[in-house]
Short mmCIF file of N, CA and C in Angstrom, two decimals:
data_model
loop_
_atom_site.label_atom_id
_atom_site.label_comp_id
_atom_site.label_asym_id
_atom_site.label_seq_id
_atom_site.Cartn_x
_atom_site.Cartn_y
_atom_site.Cartn_z
N UNK A 1 16.34 -25.61 -20.29
CA UNK A 1 16.62 -24.91 -19.27
C UNK A 1 16.44 -23.32 -19.63
N UNK A 2 17.13 -22.89 -20.74
CA UNK A 2 17.35 -21.57 -20.97
C UNK A 2 15.92 -20.97 -21.22
N UNK A 3 15.11 -21.80 -22.05
CA UNK A 3 13.78 -21.22 -22.31
C UNK A 3 12.99 -21.03 -21.14
N UNK A 4 13.14 -21.93 -20.08
CA UNK A 4 12.53 -21.65 -18.56
C UNK A 4 13.08 -20.37 -17.84
N UNK A 5 14.25 -20.39 -18.01
CA UNK A 5 14.45 -18.76 -17.26
C UNK A 5 14.39 -17.79 -18.09
N UNK A 6 14.12 -17.78 -19.38
CA UNK A 6 13.62 -16.80 -20.29
C UNK A 6 12.49 -16.46 -20.14
N UNK A 7 11.56 -17.55 -20.04
CA UNK A 7 10.07 -17.21 -19.58
C UNK A 7 9.85 -16.60 -18.19
N UNK A 8 10.73 -17.05 -17.21
CA UNK A 8 10.62 -16.38 -15.81
C UNK A 8 11.14 -15.04 -15.74
N UNK A 9 12.05 -14.62 -16.47
CA UNK A 9 12.69 -13.32 -16.69
C UNK A 9 11.50 -12.51 -17.39
N UNK A 10 10.91 -13.00 -18.35
CA UNK A 10 9.73 -12.12 -19.11
C UNK A 10 8.57 -12.08 -18.01
N UNK A 11 8.26 -12.92 -17.45
CA UNK A 11 7.12 -13.12 -16.43
C UNK A 11 7.39 -11.96 -15.32
N UNK A 12 8.81 -11.91 -14.94
CA UNK A 12 9.11 -11.03 -13.66
C UNK A 12 9.12 -9.44 -14.29
N UNK A 13 9.50 -9.53 -15.68
CA UNK A 13 9.71 -8.19 -16.15
C UNK A 13 8.00 -7.63 -16.35
N UNK A 14 7.30 -8.52 -16.81
CA UNK A 14 5.93 -7.95 -16.90
C UNK A 14 5.20 -7.71 -15.56
N UNK A 15 5.59 -8.48 -14.36
CA UNK A 15 5.01 -8.03 -13.31
C UNK A 15 5.66 -6.77 -12.66
N UNK A 16 6.79 -6.32 -12.93
CA UNK A 16 7.18 -5.35 -12.34
C UNK A 16 6.93 -4.08 -13.46
N UNK A 17 6.80 -4.24 -14.46
CA UNK A 17 6.33 -2.93 -15.48
C UNK A 17 4.98 -2.78 -15.23
N UNK A 18 3.93 -3.39 -14.97
CA UNK A 18 2.66 -3.43 -14.70
C UNK A 18 2.23 -3.23 -13.23
N UNK A 19 3.39 -3.24 -12.23
CA UNK A 19 3.00 -3.12 -10.95
C UNK A 19 2.08 -4.38 -10.18
N UNK A 20 2.05 -5.46 -10.75
CA UNK A 20 0.96 -6.45 -10.48
C UNK A 20 1.38 -6.57 -8.94
N UNK A 21 2.54 -6.93 -8.39
CA UNK A 21 2.80 -7.29 -7.14
C UNK A 21 2.23 -6.23 -6.25
N UNK A 22 2.29 -4.95 -6.45
CA UNK A 22 2.17 -3.83 -5.52
C UNK A 22 0.75 -4.02 -5.46
N UNK A 23 0.00 -4.12 -6.77
CA UNK A 23 -1.67 -4.21 -6.48
C UNK A 23 -2.05 -5.13 -5.85
N UNK A 24 -1.67 -6.41 -5.93
CA UNK A 24 -2.05 -7.63 -5.40
C UNK A 24 -1.88 -7.42 -3.61
N UNK A 25 -0.84 -6.82 -3.25
CA UNK A 25 -0.38 -6.54 -2.06
C UNK A 25 -1.36 -5.61 -1.31
N UNK A 26 -1.72 -4.51 -2.06
CA UNK A 26 -2.76 -3.52 -1.84
C UNK A 26 -4.11 -4.13 -1.61
N UNK A 27 -4.39 -5.00 -2.63
CA UNK A 27 -5.87 -5.65 -2.39
C UNK A 27 -5.92 -6.56 -1.05
N UNK A 28 -4.90 -7.26 -1.17
CA UNK A 28 -4.91 -8.13 0.02
C UNK A 28 -4.84 -7.41 1.35
N UNK A 29 -3.98 -6.72 1.32
CA UNK A 29 -4.07 -5.46 2.30
C UNK A 29 -5.60 -4.91 2.97
N UNK A 30 -6.03 -4.52 1.82
CA UNK A 30 -7.10 -3.86 2.16
C UNK A 30 -8.39 -5.07 2.58
N UNK A 31 -8.28 -6.24 2.12
CA UNK A 31 -9.13 -7.31 2.32
C UNK A 31 -8.96 -7.56 4.21
N UNK A 32 -7.84 -7.54 4.26
CA UNK A 32 -7.48 -8.11 5.58
C UNK A 32 -7.65 -6.93 6.59
N UNK A 33 -7.52 -5.66 6.13
CA UNK A 33 -7.67 -4.55 7.22
C UNK A 33 -9.09 -4.43 7.30
N UNK A 34 -9.94 -4.08 6.16
CA UNK A 34 -11.34 -3.90 6.31
C UNK A 34 -12.27 -5.06 6.67
N UNK A 35 -11.97 -6.34 6.12
CA UNK A 35 -12.67 -7.64 6.29
C UNK A 35 -14.32 -7.27 5.87
N UNK A 36 -14.33 -7.00 4.53
CA UNK A 36 -15.87 -6.65 4.18
C UNK A 36 -16.45 -8.30 3.92
N UNK A 37 -17.90 -7.91 4.11
CA UNK A 37 -18.78 -9.11 4.14
C UNK A 37 -18.68 -9.87 2.80
N UNK A 38 -18.61 -9.09 1.91
CA UNK A 38 -18.44 -9.62 0.36
C UNK A 38 -17.25 -9.24 -0.08
N UNK A 39 -16.44 -10.12 -0.06
CA UNK A 39 -14.93 -9.58 -0.39
C UNK A 39 -14.73 -9.45 -2.13
N UNK A 40 -15.30 -10.29 -2.75
CA UNK A 40 -15.41 -10.32 -4.23
C UNK A 40 -16.12 -8.93 -4.64
N UNK A 41 -16.91 -8.60 -4.22
CA UNK A 41 -17.80 -7.27 -4.54
C UNK A 41 -16.88 -5.78 -3.99
N UNK A 42 -16.26 -6.06 -3.01
CA UNK A 42 -15.31 -5.07 -2.52
C UNK A 42 -14.37 -5.00 -3.24
N UNK A 43 -13.59 -5.95 -3.75
CA UNK A 43 -12.17 -6.06 -4.51
C UNK A 43 -12.66 -5.27 -5.95
N UNK A 44 -14.00 -5.72 -6.47
CA UNK A 44 -14.35 -5.36 -7.66
C UNK A 44 -14.35 -3.67 -7.53
N UNK A 45 -15.14 -3.25 -6.62
CA UNK A 45 -15.13 -1.97 -6.31
C UNK A 45 -14.09 -1.14 -6.49
N UNK A 46 -13.04 -1.72 -5.65
CA UNK A 46 -11.77 -0.93 -5.54
C UNK A 46 -11.31 -0.91 -6.93
N UNK A 47 -11.26 -2.34 -7.74
CA UNK A 47 -10.65 -2.04 -9.12
C UNK A 47 -11.45 -1.10 -9.86
N UNK A 48 -12.52 -0.95 -9.64
CA UNK A 48 -13.36 0.06 -10.64
C UNK A 48 -12.86 1.40 -10.16
N UNK A 49 -12.88 1.85 -9.13
CA UNK A 49 -12.53 3.20 -8.47
C UNK A 49 -11.13 3.52 -9.28
N UNK A 50 -10.21 2.59 -9.33
CA UNK A 50 -8.64 2.48 -9.73
C UNK A 50 -8.93 2.85 -11.11
N UNK A 51 -9.63 2.34 -12.00
CA UNK A 51 -9.90 2.32 -13.23
C UNK A 51 -10.54 3.75 -13.88
N UNK A 52 -11.46 4.12 -13.23
CA UNK A 52 -12.04 5.33 -13.20
C UNK A 52 -10.98 6.49 -12.88
N UNK A 53 -10.27 6.38 -11.99
CA UNK A 53 -9.19 7.33 -11.62
C UNK A 53 -8.12 7.42 -12.69
N UNK A 54 -7.87 6.28 -13.22
CA UNK A 54 -6.66 5.97 -14.23
C UNK A 54 -7.49 6.74 -15.46
N UNK A 55 -8.55 6.47 -15.98
CA UNK A 55 -9.09 6.79 -17.08
C UNK A 55 -9.47 8.55 -17.23
N UNK A 56 -9.86 9.04 -16.01
CA UNK A 56 -10.18 10.36 -15.75
C UNK A 56 -8.91 11.14 -15.41
N UNK A 57 -7.66 10.63 -15.19
CA UNK A 57 -6.66 11.35 -14.77
C UNK A 57 -6.66 11.96 -13.51
N UNK A 58 -7.72 11.44 -12.50
CA UNK A 58 -7.96 11.77 -11.37
C UNK A 58 -6.93 11.07 -10.49
N UNK A 59 -6.38 11.51 -9.19
CA UNK A 59 -5.48 11.07 -8.65
C UNK A 59 -5.89 9.77 -8.00
N UNK A 60 -5.42 8.71 -7.95
CA UNK A 60 -5.86 7.42 -7.39
C UNK A 60 -6.45 7.57 -6.04
N UNK A 61 -7.57 6.92 -5.67
CA UNK A 61 -8.17 7.14 -4.46
C UNK A 61 -7.44 6.78 -3.29
N UNK A 62 -7.39 7.28 -2.09
CA UNK A 62 -6.80 6.71 -0.97
C UNK A 62 -8.04 6.11 -0.09
N UNK A 63 -7.91 4.88 0.29
CA UNK A 63 -9.06 4.23 0.92
C UNK A 63 -9.00 4.17 2.25
N UNK A 64 -8.17 4.86 2.70
CA UNK A 64 -8.07 4.73 4.44
C UNK A 64 -8.58 6.15 4.85
N UNK A 65 -9.18 6.40 5.64
CA UNK A 65 -9.69 7.74 6.40
C UNK A 65 -8.93 7.58 7.76
N UNK A 66 -9.03 8.65 8.69
CA UNK A 66 -8.37 8.85 9.88
C UNK A 66 -8.69 7.89 10.95
N UNK A 67 -10.15 7.20 10.55
CA UNK A 67 -10.40 6.30 11.81
C UNK A 67 -9.63 4.93 11.44
N UNK A 68 -9.37 4.53 10.04
CA UNK A 68 -8.67 3.59 9.57
C UNK A 68 -7.44 3.68 10.07
N UNK A 69 -6.56 4.79 9.92
CA UNK A 69 -5.39 5.07 10.28
C UNK A 69 -4.94 4.92 11.72
N UNK A 70 -5.92 5.47 12.66
CA UNK A 70 -6.02 5.05 14.14
C UNK A 70 -6.13 3.84 14.42
N UNK A 71 -7.01 3.13 13.79
CA UNK A 71 -7.19 1.51 14.11
C UNK A 71 -5.92 0.97 13.97
N UNK A 72 -5.23 1.07 12.76
CA UNK A 72 -3.97 0.42 12.50
C UNK A 72 -3.04 0.76 13.24
N UNK A 73 -2.73 2.14 13.91
CA UNK A 73 -1.98 2.46 14.91
C UNK A 73 -2.12 1.61 16.12
N UNK A 74 -3.45 1.83 16.52
CA UNK A 74 -3.68 1.15 17.86
C UNK A 74 -3.37 -0.36 17.86
N UNK A 75 -3.69 -1.13 16.50
CA UNK A 75 -3.27 -2.44 16.43
C UNK A 75 -1.78 -2.57 16.64
N UNK A 76 -0.93 -1.58 16.28
CA UNK A 76 0.39 -1.67 16.26
C UNK A 76 1.01 -1.55 17.60
N UNK A 77 0.13 -0.57 18.19
CA UNK A 77 0.52 -0.15 19.63
C UNK A 77 -0.08 -0.75 20.58
N UNK A 78 0.09 -2.12 20.59
CA UNK A 78 -0.76 -2.98 21.32
C UNK A 78 -0.51 -2.80 22.95
N UNK A 79 0.59 -2.13 23.21
CA UNK A 79 0.91 -1.98 24.77
C UNK A 79 0.50 -0.56 25.01
N UNK A 80 -0.08 0.10 24.31
CA UNK A 80 -0.76 1.65 24.37
C UNK A 80 0.32 2.61 24.87
N UNK A 81 1.71 2.36 24.36
CA UNK A 81 2.54 3.42 24.90
C UNK A 81 2.41 4.76 24.21
N UNK A 82 1.48 4.84 23.06
CA UNK A 82 1.43 6.13 22.18
C UNK A 82 2.55 6.25 21.23
N UNK A 83 3.52 5.21 21.12
CA UNK A 83 4.30 5.29 19.88
C UNK A 83 4.57 3.87 19.48
N UNK A 84 5.11 3.75 18.22
CA UNK A 84 5.36 2.18 17.90
C UNK A 84 6.88 2.53 17.38
N UNK A 85 7.48 1.36 17.09
CA UNK A 85 9.14 1.18 16.74
C UNK A 85 9.19 1.67 15.38
N UNK A 86 10.24 2.22 14.64
CA UNK A 86 10.23 2.29 13.51
C UNK A 86 10.14 0.94 12.44
N UNK A 87 10.60 -0.15 13.08
CA UNK A 87 10.45 -1.17 12.36
C UNK A 87 8.91 -1.59 12.21
N UNK A 88 7.99 -1.36 13.12
CA UNK A 88 6.56 -1.46 12.77
C UNK A 88 6.03 -0.47 12.02
N UNK A 89 6.62 0.77 11.98
CA UNK A 89 6.00 1.81 10.94
C UNK A 89 6.29 1.24 9.47
N UNK A 90 7.68 0.94 9.43
CA UNK A 90 8.08 0.60 7.96
C UNK A 90 7.26 -0.90 7.54
N UNK A 91 6.91 -1.57 8.38
CA UNK A 91 6.23 -2.91 8.15
C UNK A 91 4.82 -2.48 7.68
N UNK A 92 4.17 -1.19 8.47
CA UNK A 92 2.80 -0.96 8.25
C UNK A 92 2.84 -0.35 6.93
N UNK A 93 3.71 0.54 6.50
CA UNK A 93 3.96 1.07 5.03
C UNK A 93 3.91 -0.03 4.24
N UNK A 94 4.59 -0.98 4.23
CA UNK A 94 4.95 -2.14 3.49
C UNK A 94 3.64 -2.65 2.99
N UNK A 95 2.82 -3.03 4.36
CA UNK A 95 1.69 -3.80 4.17
C UNK A 95 0.71 -3.10 3.31
N UNK A 96 0.77 -1.50 3.42
CA UNK A 96 -0.09 -0.75 2.72
C UNK A 96 0.26 -0.59 1.35
N UNK A 97 1.42 -1.13 0.67
CA UNK A 97 2.01 -0.94 -0.52
C UNK A 97 2.78 0.46 -0.88
N UNK A 98 3.02 1.03 0.53
CA UNK A 98 3.65 2.54 0.46
C UNK A 98 5.04 2.39 0.35
N UNK A 99 5.61 1.31 0.63
CA UNK A 99 7.15 1.45 1.00
C UNK A 99 7.49 -0.18 0.47
N UNK A 100 8.79 -0.03 -0.24
CA UNK A 100 9.35 -1.35 -0.66
C UNK A 100 10.16 -1.88 0.34
N UNK A 101 10.73 -3.26 0.28
CA UNK A 101 11.66 -3.68 1.52
C UNK A 101 12.97 -3.13 1.09
N UNK A 102 13.08 -2.68 -0.26
CA UNK A 102 14.32 -1.92 -0.38
C UNK A 102 14.53 -0.62 0.02
N UNK A 103 13.43 0.19 0.02
CA UNK A 103 13.19 1.77 0.00
C UNK A 103 13.93 1.87 1.57
N UNK A 104 14.63 2.85 1.61
CA UNK A 104 15.51 3.39 2.80
C UNK A 104 14.71 4.48 3.62
N UNK A 105 14.09 4.26 4.76
CA UNK A 105 13.47 5.51 5.34
C UNK A 105 14.40 5.84 6.47
N UNK A 106 14.44 7.04 7.01
CA UNK A 106 15.22 7.60 7.97
C UNK A 106 14.68 7.38 9.30
N UNK A 107 15.54 6.83 10.07
CA UNK A 107 15.08 6.38 11.50
C UNK A 107 15.84 7.48 12.37
N UNK A 108 15.14 8.27 12.99
CA UNK A 108 15.65 9.54 13.84
C UNK A 108 16.12 8.70 15.16
N UNK A 109 15.66 7.46 15.42
CA UNK A 109 16.10 6.98 16.77
C UNK A 109 14.93 6.88 17.77
N UNK A 110 13.85 7.70 17.35
CA UNK A 110 12.62 7.90 18.26
C UNK A 110 11.57 7.02 17.80
N UNK A 111 10.71 6.53 18.80
CA UNK A 111 9.60 5.79 18.15
C UNK A 111 8.51 6.82 17.41
N UNK A 112 7.71 6.32 16.69
CA UNK A 112 6.95 6.88 15.77
C UNK A 112 5.61 7.28 16.55
N UNK A 113 5.25 8.37 16.73
CA UNK A 113 3.92 8.72 17.54
C UNK A 113 2.76 8.64 16.65
N UNK A 114 1.59 8.42 17.20
CA UNK A 114 0.36 8.52 16.57
C UNK A 114 0.42 9.84 15.53
N UNK A 115 0.63 10.91 16.07
CA UNK A 115 0.48 12.30 15.07
C UNK A 115 1.20 12.05 14.05
N UNK A 116 2.45 11.46 14.05
CA UNK A 116 3.56 11.58 13.05
C UNK A 116 2.95 10.50 12.13
N UNK A 117 2.43 9.20 12.66
CA UNK A 117 1.88 8.28 11.83
C UNK A 117 0.62 8.76 10.89
N UNK A 118 -0.24 9.42 11.63
CA UNK A 118 -1.37 9.80 10.96
C UNK A 118 -1.18 11.05 9.89
N UNK A 119 0.17 11.76 10.15
CA UNK A 119 0.59 12.69 9.07
C UNK A 119 1.34 12.02 7.88
N UNK A 120 2.04 11.29 8.16
CA UNK A 120 3.04 10.56 7.40
C UNK A 120 2.37 9.44 6.37
N UNK A 121 1.41 8.79 6.65
CA UNK A 121 0.79 7.80 5.73
C UNK A 121 0.07 8.33 4.77
N UNK A 122 -0.84 9.34 4.88
CA UNK A 122 -1.44 10.17 3.50
C UNK A 122 -0.32 10.75 2.62
N UNK A 123 0.84 11.42 3.46
CA UNK A 123 1.81 11.91 2.65
C UNK A 123 2.45 10.96 1.75
N UNK A 124 2.69 9.70 2.50
CA UNK A 124 3.52 8.40 1.52
C UNK A 124 2.33 7.96 0.36
N UNK A 125 0.99 7.97 0.70
CA UNK A 125 0.03 7.82 -0.46
C UNK A 125 0.16 8.87 -1.43
N UNK A 126 0.20 10.03 -1.18
CA UNK A 126 0.34 11.02 -2.25
C UNK A 126 1.50 10.68 -2.90
N UNK A 127 2.59 10.68 -2.54
CA UNK A 127 4.12 10.34 -3.23
C UNK A 127 3.68 9.05 -3.95
N UNK A 128 3.31 8.24 -3.35
CA UNK A 128 3.22 6.89 -4.01
C UNK A 128 2.19 6.98 -5.26
N UNK A 129 1.12 7.53 -5.18
CA UNK A 129 0.10 7.72 -6.42
C UNK A 129 0.67 8.56 -7.57
N UNK A 130 1.65 9.71 -7.37
CA UNK A 130 2.12 10.37 -8.12
C UNK A 130 3.18 9.33 -8.87
N UNK A 131 3.98 8.59 -8.24
CA UNK A 131 4.81 7.52 -8.90
C UNK A 131 4.22 6.73 -9.59
N UNK A 132 3.05 6.13 -9.23
CA UNK A 132 2.14 4.96 -9.73
C UNK A 132 1.61 5.88 -11.15
N UNK A 133 1.07 7.01 -10.98
CA UNK A 133 0.50 7.35 -12.23
C UNK A 133 1.58 7.88 -13.28
N UNK A 134 2.94 8.04 -12.85
CA UNK A 134 3.95 8.34 -13.81
C UNK A 134 4.47 6.93 -14.35
N UNK A 135 4.50 6.03 -13.51
CA UNK A 135 5.02 4.78 -14.44
C UNK A 135 3.80 3.89 -15.12
N UNK A 136 2.69 4.28 -14.70
CA UNK A 136 1.51 3.56 -15.34
C UNK A 136 1.22 4.19 -16.70
N UNK A 137 1.94 5.29 -17.14
CA UNK A 137 1.60 6.08 -18.37
C UNK A 137 2.89 5.31 -19.62
#
């Protein structure tokens, strides 16, 4: 029994050290969001871009442009109110791999407008890739 829990702990530490779950969450989210015709080739292209970015020291690429961000917001704002709840905002960030379940975000009590969403997602990505670059070294 002790050997099993030791192996589980080693596995968990390995996954955390190399941020494997973050990567898998991101890849899965990208697949579901973009729904490419050839998913394997799409995943390979993402992994290749990540590898090149890491080798060259270039910042990790952000795979969402403004139209993707707008589409995501529109899906969340199904009633077309022009804003989404803070809970929806945090779930979107988690889905994109830009926020963990434990991370504390400040809720100002107002809904998140499209402008705020459009501005905050790339900022979160920039912070995320800086953190990722530091932990990957």
